[in-house]
mmCIF file of C-alpha atoms in Angstrom:
data_model
loop_
_atom_site.group_PDB
_atom_site.id
_atom_site.type_symbol
_atom_site.label_atom_id
_atom_site.label_comp_id
_atom_site.label_asym_id
_atom_site.label_seq_id
_atom_site.Cartn_x
_atom_site.Cartn_y
_atom_site.Cartn_z
ATOM 1 C CA MET A 1 145.914 145.785 95.339
ATOM 2 C CA SER A 2 144.835 146.583 91.919
ATOM 3 C CA SER A 3 148.173 145.954 89.517
ATOM 4 C CA SER A 4 147.752 149.689 88.248
ATOM 5 C CA THR A 5 147.092 150.836 91.039
ATOM 6 C CA PHE A 6 150.936 148.966 92.539
ATOM 7 C CA ILE A 7 152.145 150.404 89.167
ATOM 8 C CA ARG A 8 151.657 154.149 90.571
ATOM 9 C CA ILE A 9 152.783 153.588 94.051
ATOM 10 C CA GLU A 10 155.829 151.858 92.503
ATOM 11 C CA LYS A 11 156.930 154.735 90.589
ATOM 12 C CA ALA A 12 156.001 157.514 93.394
ATOM 13 C CA LEU A 13 158.312 155.122 95.785
ATOM 14 C CA GLU A 14 160.894 155.532 93.160
ATOM 15 C CA TYR A 15 160.363 159.219 92.891
ATOM 16 C CA ILE A 16 161.079 159.862 96.111
ATOM 17 C CA HIS A 17 164.312 157.501 96.721
ATOM 18 C CA GLN A 18 165.662 159.587 93.595
ATOM 19 C CA HIS A 19 164.885 163.145 94.911
ATOM 20 C CA LEU A 20 165.639 162.636 98.506
ATOM 21 C CA ASP A 21 167.707 165.716 98.853
ATOM 22 C CA GLU A 22 165.371 167.790 96.960
ATOM 23 C CA PRO A 23 161.542 169.592 98.407
ATOM 24 C CA ILE A 24 159.229 166.270 98.011
ATOM 25 C CA ASN A 25 155.492 167.413 97.646
ATOM 26 C CA VAL A 26 153.142 165.216 98.361
ATOM 27 C CA THR A 27 150.681 167.273 95.788
ATOM 28 C CA GLN A 28 153.184 166.836 92.997
ATOM 29 C CA LEU A 29 153.576 163.086 93.858
ATOM 30 C CA ALA A 30 149.903 162.668 93.872
ATOM 31 C CA GLU A 31 149.571 164.344 90.720
ATOM 32 C CA LYS A 32 152.053 162.079 88.891
ATOM 33 C CA SER A 33 150.298 158.891 90.493
ATOM 34 C CA SER A 34 147.082 160.537 88.997
ATOM 35 C CA TRP A 35 145.306 160.751 91.807
ATOM 36 C CA SER A 36 144.021 163.457 94.412
ATOM 37 C CA ARG A 37 146.331 164.630 97.212
ATOM 38 C CA TRP A 38 143.564 163.086 99.501
ATOM 39 C CA GLN A 39 143.470 159.843 97.233
ATOM 40 C CA PHE A 40 147.054 159.297 97.118
ATOM 41 C CA GLN A 41 147.560 159.840 100.474
ATOM 42 C CA ARG A 42 144.992 157.596 101.608
ATOM 43 C CA VAL A 43 146.544 154.701 98.914
ATOM 44 C CA PHE A 44 150.108 155.401 100.286
ATOM 45 C CA GLY A 45 149.325 154.557 103.732
ATOM 46 C CA VAL A 46 147.502 151.184 102.602
ATOM 47 C CA ALA A 47 150.153 149.989 100.121
ATOM 48 C CA THR A 48 153.434 150.556 102.836
ATOM 49 C CA GLY A 49 151.190 150.938 106.614
ATOM 50 C CA ILE A 50 152.947 154.467 106.294
ATOM 51 C CA THR A 51 152.140 158.138 106.215
ATOM 52 C CA VAL A 52 153.855 159.646 103.263
ATOM 53 C CA ALA A 53 155.559 162.408 105.027
ATOM 54 C CA GLN A 54 156.747 160.387 106.994
ATOM 55 C CA TYR A 55 158.390 157.651 104.659
ATOM 56 C CA ILE A 56 160.076 160.851 103.277
ATOM 57 C CA ARG A 57 161.513 162.069 106.352
ATOM 58 C CA GLU A 58 162.978 158.588 108.104
ATOM 59 C CA LEU A 59 164.685 157.566 104.483
ATOM 60 C CA ARG A 60 166.445 160.956 104.997
ATOM 61 C CA LEU A 61 167.593 160.978 108.349
ATOM 62 C CA SER A 62 168.452 157.309 107.953
ATOM 63 C CA LYS A 63 170.641 158.359 104.662
ATOM 64 C CA ALA A 64 171.711 161.526 107.047
ATOM 65 C CA ALA A 65 172.930 158.746 110.010
ATOM 66 C CA GLU A 66 174.857 157.200 106.950
ATOM 67 C CA LEU A 67 177.239 159.584 106.333
ATOM 68 C CA LEU A 68 177.450 160.964 110.707
ATOM 69 C CA LEU A 69 179.040 156.893 110.321
ATOM 70 C CA ASN A 70 180.982 157.362 106.720
ATOM 71 C CA SER A 71 181.971 160.643 106.377
ATOM 72 C CA PRO A 72 183.459 163.421 108.719
ATOM 73 C CA THR A 73 181.101 166.087 106.067
ATOM 74 C CA LYS A 74 179.468 168.680 109.057
ATOM 75 C CA HIS A 75 176.111 168.647 110.324
ATOM 76 C CA ILE A 76 175.094 171.817 107.830
ATOM 77 C CA ASP A 77 175.632 169.572 104.769
ATOM 78 C CA VAL A 78 174.498 166.839 106.042
ATOM 79 C CA ALA A 79 171.532 168.184 106.937
ATOM 80 C CA ILE A 80 171.158 170.143 103.294
ATOM 81 C CA ALA A 81 172.604 166.791 100.866
ATOM 82 C CA CYS A 82 169.788 164.911 102.952
ATOM 83 C CA GLY A 83 166.455 167.707 102.230
ATOM 84 C CA PHE A 84 166.286 169.744 105.444
ATOM 85 C CA GLU A 85 166.654 173.677 105.206
ATOM 86 C CA SER A 86 168.525 173.984 107.941
ATOM 87 C CA GLU A 87 170.979 172.052 110.479
ATOM 88 C CA ILE A 88 168.157 173.249 113.338
ATOM 89 C CA SER A 89 164.978 171.508 111.884
ATOM 90 C CA PHE A 90 167.433 168.750 110.902
ATOM 91 C CA SER A 91 169.126 168.483 114.834
ATOM 92 C CA ARG A 92 165.657 168.768 115.584
ATOM 93 C CA ALA A 93 163.773 165.904 113.528
ATOM 94 C CA PHE A 94 166.707 163.640 113.755
ATOM 95 C CA LYS A 95 166.251 163.551 118.089
ATOM 96 C CA GLN A 96 163.271 162.802 117.480
ATOM 97 C CA MET A 97 164.006 159.447 115.561
ATOM 98 C CA PHE A 98 166.687 158.768 117.369
ATOM 99 C CA GLN A 99 166.110 159.773 121.199
ATOM 100 C CA CYS A 100 169.893 161.633 120.499
ATOM 101 C CA SER A 101 171.886 164.268 118.641
ATOM 102 C CA PRO A 102 173.626 164.284 115.403
ATOM 103 C CA ARG A 103 176.675 164.197 117.274
ATOM 104 C CA GLU A 104 176.043 161.946 119.861
ATOM 105 C CA TYR A 105 175.226 159.443 116.593
ATOM 106 C CA ARG A 106 178.353 159.882 115.486
ATOM 107 C CA GLN A 107 179.827 159.525 118.868
ATOM 108 C CA ARG A 108 178.485 156.461 118.976
ATOM 109 C CA GLY A 109 179.250 154.921 115.772
ATOM 110 C CA LYS A 110 176.749 152.179 115.943
ATOM 111 C CA ARG A 111 173.673 151.900 113.552
ATOM 112 C CA VAL A 112 170.852 151.932 115.501
ATOM 113 C CA GLY A 113 167.096 152.767 114.332
ATOM 114 C CA LEU A 114 168.117 152.717 110.060
ATOM 115 C CA ARG A 115 165.075 152.366 107.698
ATOM 116 C CA THR A 116 165.957 151.284 104.483
ATOM 117 C CA PRO A 117 163.863 151.666 100.996
ATOM 118 C CA LEU A 118 160.255 150.011 101.199
ATOM 119 C CA LYS A 119 160.557 146.563 98.625
ATOM 120 C CA HIS A 120 157.557 144.934 97.373
ATOM 121 C CA CYS A 121 156.663 141.378 98.202
ATOM 122 C CA ILE A 122 155.075 138.657 96.634
ATOM 123 C CA ALA A 123 153.016 136.926 98.626
ATOM 124 C CA LYS A 124 153.963 133.508 99.092
ATOM 125 C CA ARG A 125 152.671 130.525 101.527
ATOM 126 C CA ASN A 126 151.259 131.714 105.101
ATOM 127 C CA TRP A 127 153.315 134.740 104.908
ATOM 128 C CA GLN A 128 150.804 137.062 105.738
ATOM 129 C CA ARG A 129 151.822 140.637 105.409
ATOM 130 C CA PRO A 130 149.624 143.298 106.118
ATOM 131 C CA THR A 131 150.940 146.033 103.056
ATOM 132 C CA ALA A 132 151.819 145.444 99.879
ATOM 133 C CA PHE A 133 155.443 146.384 100.479
ATOM 134 C CA THR A 134 158.057 145.384 103.286
ATOM 135 C CA GLN A 135 160.483 147.197 105.078
ATOM 136 C CA ILE A 136 163.555 146.332 106.739
ATOM 137 C CA ARG A 137 165.183 148.180 109.660
ATOM 138 C CA ILE A 138 168.741 148.187 110.143
ATOM 139 C CA GLU A 139 169.845 148.154 114.074
ATOM 140 C CA THR A 140 172.724 147.424 116.333
ATOM 141 C CA ARG A 141 172.363 145.444 118.891
ATOM 142 C CA PRO A 142 174.491 145.254 122.466
ATOM 143 C CA ALA A 143 175.758 141.628 124.103
ATOM 144 C CA PHE A 144 173.131 139.264 125.390
ATOM 145 C CA GLN A 145 172.937 136.317 127.338
ATOM 146 C CA LEU A 146 170.164 133.876 126.585
ATOM 147 C CA MET A 147 169.196 131.072 128.821
ATOM 148 C CA GLY A 148 167.649 128.026 126.770
ATOM 149 C CA HIS A 149 168.742 124.930 124.882
ATOM 150 C CA ASN A 150 170.113 123.706 121.735
ATOM 151 C CA ASP A 151 170.336 120.801 119.550
ATOM 152 C CA TRP A 152 171.579 121.041 115.526
ATOM 153 C CA ILE A 153 169.305 121.636 112.919
ATOM 154 C CA HIS A 154 169.486 121.537 109.211
ATOM 155 C CA GLY A 155 168.657 124.701 107.691
ATOM 156 C CA PRO A 156 166.227 125.751 104.801
ATOM 157 C CA PHE A 157 169.392 125.642 102.591
ATOM 158 C CA SER A 158 170.465 122.705 103.197
ATOM 159 C CA LYS A 159 169.753 119.527 101.142
ATOM 160 C CA THR A 160 168.573 117.549 103.679
ATOM 161 C CA PRO A 161 166.973 120.890 105.823
ATOM 162 C CA ASN A 162 164.633 119.460 108.531
ATOM 163 C CA PHE A 163 163.974 122.849 110.577
ATOM 164 C CA SER A 164 160.464 121.925 109.887
ATOM 165 C CA HIS A 165 160.060 119.250 112.818
ATOM 166 C CA GLN A 166 163.498 119.852 114.457
ATOM 167 C CA VAL A 167 163.140 123.377 115.649
ATOM 168 C CA PRO A 168 159.950 122.436 117.129
ATOM 169 C CA LYS A 169 161.148 119.522 119.232
ATOM 170 C CA VAL A 170 164.497 122.139 120.504
ATOM 171 C CA TRP A 171 161.152 124.303 121.865
ATOM 172 C CA GLN A 172 159.677 121.245 123.012
ATOM 173 C CA ASP A 173 162.373 119.499 125.386
ATOM 174 C CA PHE A 174 163.007 122.513 126.895
ATOM 175 C CA ALA A 175 160.404 123.763 128.385
ATOM 176 C CA THR A 176 159.916 119.455 129.314
ATOM 177 C CA LYS A 177 162.668 119.321 130.532
ATOM 178 C CA HIS A 178 163.125 123.155 132.567
ATOM 179 C CA PRO A 179 159.501 123.770 133.537
ATOM 180 C CA GLU A 180 160.647 126.349 135.805
ATOM 181 C CA HIS A 181 161.278 128.562 133.136
ATOM 182 C CA VAL A 182 158.145 128.551 131.489
ATOM 183 C CA SER A 183 157.040 130.900 132.986
ATOM 184 C CA GLU A 184 159.459 133.514 131.593
ATOM 185 C CA LEU A 185 159.949 131.587 127.677
ATOM 186 C CA ILE A 186 156.642 132.393 127.663
ATOM 187 C CA LYS A 187 156.766 136.707 128.248
ATOM 188 C CA SER A 188 159.911 137.092 125.670
ATOM 189 C CA PRO A 189 160.691 133.802 123.352
ATOM 190 C CA MET A 190 164.024 133.600 121.371
ATOM 191 C CA GLY A 191 165.510 132.010 119.479
ATOM 192 C CA VAL A 192 169.038 131.307 118.532
ATOM 193 C CA ILE A 193 171.121 129.768 114.829
ATOM 194 C CA ASP A 194 174.278 129.442 115.559
ATOM 195 C CA THR A 195 175.470 130.184 112.172
ATOM 196 C CA ARG A 196 179.078 129.869 111.770
ATOM 197 C CA GLU A 197 181.180 127.095 110.226
ATOM 198 C CA ARG A 198 181.869 124.121 112.549
ATOM 199 C CA GLU A 199 184.160 121.868 111.990
ATOM 200 C CA GLY A 200 182.683 118.170 111.071
ATOM 201 C CA ARG A 201 179.387 119.457 111.037
ATOM 202 C CA PRO A 202 179.621 121.409 107.640
ATOM 203 C CA GLU A 203 175.366 120.613 107.055
ATOM 204 C CA GLU A 204 174.458 121.751 110.287
ATOM 205 C CA LEU A 205 173.331 124.629 112.531
ATOM 206 C CA LEU A 206 173.594 124.888 116.282
ATOM 207 C CA TYR A 207 169.761 125.947 117.040
ATOM 208 C CA TRP A 208 169.054 127.990 120.973
ATOM 209 C CA ALA A 209 165.253 128.116 122.029
ATOM 210 C CA GLY A 210 165.411 130.603 125.092
ATOM 211 C CA TYR A 211 164.531 133.712 126.587
ATOM 212 C CA PRO A 212 167.181 137.234 127.402
ATOM 213 C CA VAL A 213 168.485 136.993 131.165
ATOM 214 C CA GLU A 214 170.219 139.862 132.111
ATOM 215 C CA GLU A 215 173.183 137.725 134.146
ATOM 216 C CA ASN A 216 174.729 134.642 133.798
ATOM 217 C CA ARG A 217 172.572 132.041 135.929
ATOM 218 C CA GLY A 218 174.936 129.032 135.442
ATOM 219 C CA GLU A 219 174.259 125.946 133.244
ATOM 220 C CA ASN A 220 172.508 126.201 129.534
ATOM 221 C CA ILE A 221 173.673 130.042 128.866
ATOM 222 C CA LEU A 222 174.735 131.633 125.861
ATOM 223 C CA THR A 223 176.214 135.188 124.999
ATOM 224 C CA ILE A 224 175.944 136.297 122.176
ATOM 225 C CA PRO A 225 178.275 139.216 121.446
ATOM 226 C CA GLU A 226 177.374 142.961 119.836
ATOM 227 C CA GLN A 227 176.112 142.547 116.215
ATOM 228 C CA GLU A 228 174.623 144.423 113.343
ATOM 229 C CA TYR A 229 171.740 143.073 112.479
ATOM 230 C CA ALA A 230 168.703 143.823 109.030
ATOM 231 C CA VAL A 231 165.553 142.684 110.713
ATOM 232 C CA ILE A 232 162.360 141.650 109.076
ATOM 233 C CA PRO A 233 159.093 141.401 110.488
ATOM 234 C CA VAL A 234 157.311 139.291 109.387
ATOM 235 C CA GLN A 235 153.459 138.966 110.364
ATOM 236 C CA GLY A 236 151.957 134.955 110.084
ATOM 237 C CA GLU A 237 151.998 131.107 111.464
ATOM 238 C CA VAL A 238 155.776 130.632 111.684
ATOM 239 C CA SER A 239 155.565 128.592 108.586
ATOM 240 C CA ALA A 240 155.552 132.551 106.613
ATOM 241 C CA LEU A 241 159.301 133.099 108.476
ATOM 242 C CA GLU A 242 160.994 130.493 105.467
ATOM 243 C CA SER A 243 159.508 132.613 102.691
ATOM 244 C CA ALA A 244 160.540 135.882 104.661
ATOM 245 C CA ILE A 245 163.704 134.894 104.642
ATOM 246 C CA GLU A 246 163.652 133.146 100.985
ATOM 247 C CA TRP A 247 162.767 136.700 100.265
ATOM 248 C CA PHE A 248 165.460 138.353 102.256
ATOM 249 C CA PHE A 249 168.085 136.618 100.507
ATOM 250 C CA PHE A 250 167.302 136.495 97.246
ATOM 251 C CA HIS A 251 165.401 139.521 96.681
ATOM 252 C CA TRP A 252 166.587 142.375 99.293
ATOM 253 C CA LEU A 253 170.014 141.321 100.257
ATOM 254 C CA PRO A 254 171.569 141.325 96.473
ATOM 255 C CA GLU A 255 170.141 144.857 95.530
ATOM 256 C CA SER A 256 171.165 146.554 99.149
ATOM 257 C CA ASN A 257 174.877 147.450 99.946
ATOM 258 C CA TYR A 258 175.039 144.865 102.514
ATOM 259 C CA CYS A 259 176.356 141.305 102.856
ATOM 260 C CA ASN A 260 175.115 139.117 105.204
ATOM 261 C CA ILE A 261 178.357 136.982 107.988
ATOM 262 C CA PRO A 262 178.365 134.289 109.924
ATOM 263 C CA GLY A 263 177.233 135.462 113.703
ATOM 264 C CA PHE A 264 174.325 134.038 115.466
ATOM 265 C CA GLU A 265 170.710 134.748 113.913
ATOM 266 C CA LEU A 266 167.604 135.407 116.201
ATOM 267 C CA GLU A 267 164.126 135.130 115.589
ATOM 268 C CA VAL A 268 162.525 137.624 118.179
ATOM 269 C CA TYR A 269 158.950 136.808 118.551
ATOM 270 C CA SER A 270 155.884 138.589 120.272
ATOM 271 C CA PRO A 271 155.056 138.637 123.949
ATOM 272 C CA ASN A 272 152.311 134.459 123.905
ATOM 273 C CA TYR A 273 153.270 133.701 120.678
ATOM 274 C CA LYS A 274 151.424 131.433 118.823
ATOM 275 C CA PRO A 275 153.157 129.514 115.761
ATOM 276 C CA ASP A 276 149.835 128.394 114.206
ATOM 277 C CA CYS A 277 147.966 132.077 114.242
ATOM 278 C CA ARG A 278 147.717 134.187 111.095
ATOM 279 C CA ASN A 279 148.022 137.068 113.482
ATOM 280 C CA SER A 280 151.174 136.308 115.156
ATOM 281 C CA TYR A 281 154.234 138.460 114.873
ATOM 282 C CA MET A 282 158.024 138.020 115.116
ATOM 283 C CA GLU A 283 160.913 139.602 114.047
ATOM 284 C CA TYR A 284 163.966 137.425 112.583
ATOM 285 C CA TRP A 285 167.136 139.333 112.825
ATOM 286 C CA LEU A 286 170.144 138.587 110.639
ATOM 287 C CA PRO A 287 173.972 139.589 111.360
ATOM 288 C CA ILE A 288 175.054 141.977 108.393
ATOM 289 C CA GLU A 289 178.087 144.266 107.368
ATOM 290 C CA PRO A 290 178.507 146.621 104.957
ATOM 291 C CA ARG A 291 180.449 145.257 101.790
ATOM 292 C CA LYS A 292 183.361 146.973 101.625
ATOM 293 C CA ASN A 293 184.447 150.557 99.904
ATOM 294 C CA SER A 294 180.605 151.552 99.929
ATOM 295 C CA LEU A 295 177.614 153.140 101.256
ATOM 296 C CA LEU A 296 174.127 152.530 101.985
ATOM 297 C CA ARG A 297 172.231 153.032 98.761
ATOM 298 C CA GLN A 298 169.346 155.101 99.405
ATOM 299 C CA HIS A 299 167.400 154.038 96.281
#
């Protein structure tokens, strides 16, 4: 993508973020970007991986979900504040996205399926992002158990990082010591990093390699409590993960209304994940919480 194209798309995104409570016309956005309607929609899709209409709808509904969780605002007022013409159209769109009504979402009191504004990422190392912009999801994941093997590592922000060779060793040790679990490990591999502070090990993190299980099967079980996460999509070789996390901490997080908290970070890999493949896909789930006295910013 050329620099001029990127700037035009970024300006369109900025306009969308600042006018979510107003009618937004695609033709108007195209004119502001000096493209025809067809050209704008095509370039926007290539740059973001999503249609203009879908992006606007998901941001509006995510903003609505935040209002439902953080204020006693009536549904009709939430609908109007988020750019919907009626409570009926709002409720219908809300249920399509979140699979529940606004009332049910408010009663559950948990952030699930929220979309945040797209952010530009500078290409680094092996992070093979399919689009020029990346979108973080906000999810609440229920408590679950992991069958696995663990060992201590020094993470990327340690004075003496060793994760690049220590983490693969944890996975290899699990497969070697417990060959009966390899088939399940291939189907749903998951890494878990326990970032809670431990006395006597200030520089170390406990890393688990394993897979989720539905019931306690005895030894080598880790219980992860319910947590709220920011979900980072990562495509490319496993070495791309370091770049993605660096971008998240130094670019996305400071501009958001969330803060990172100690807990269990998750590496959720796709089935049959290949760490040295450019087309591999995984998600990194980081524990977060809203900053005190603040709602999620929508721009």
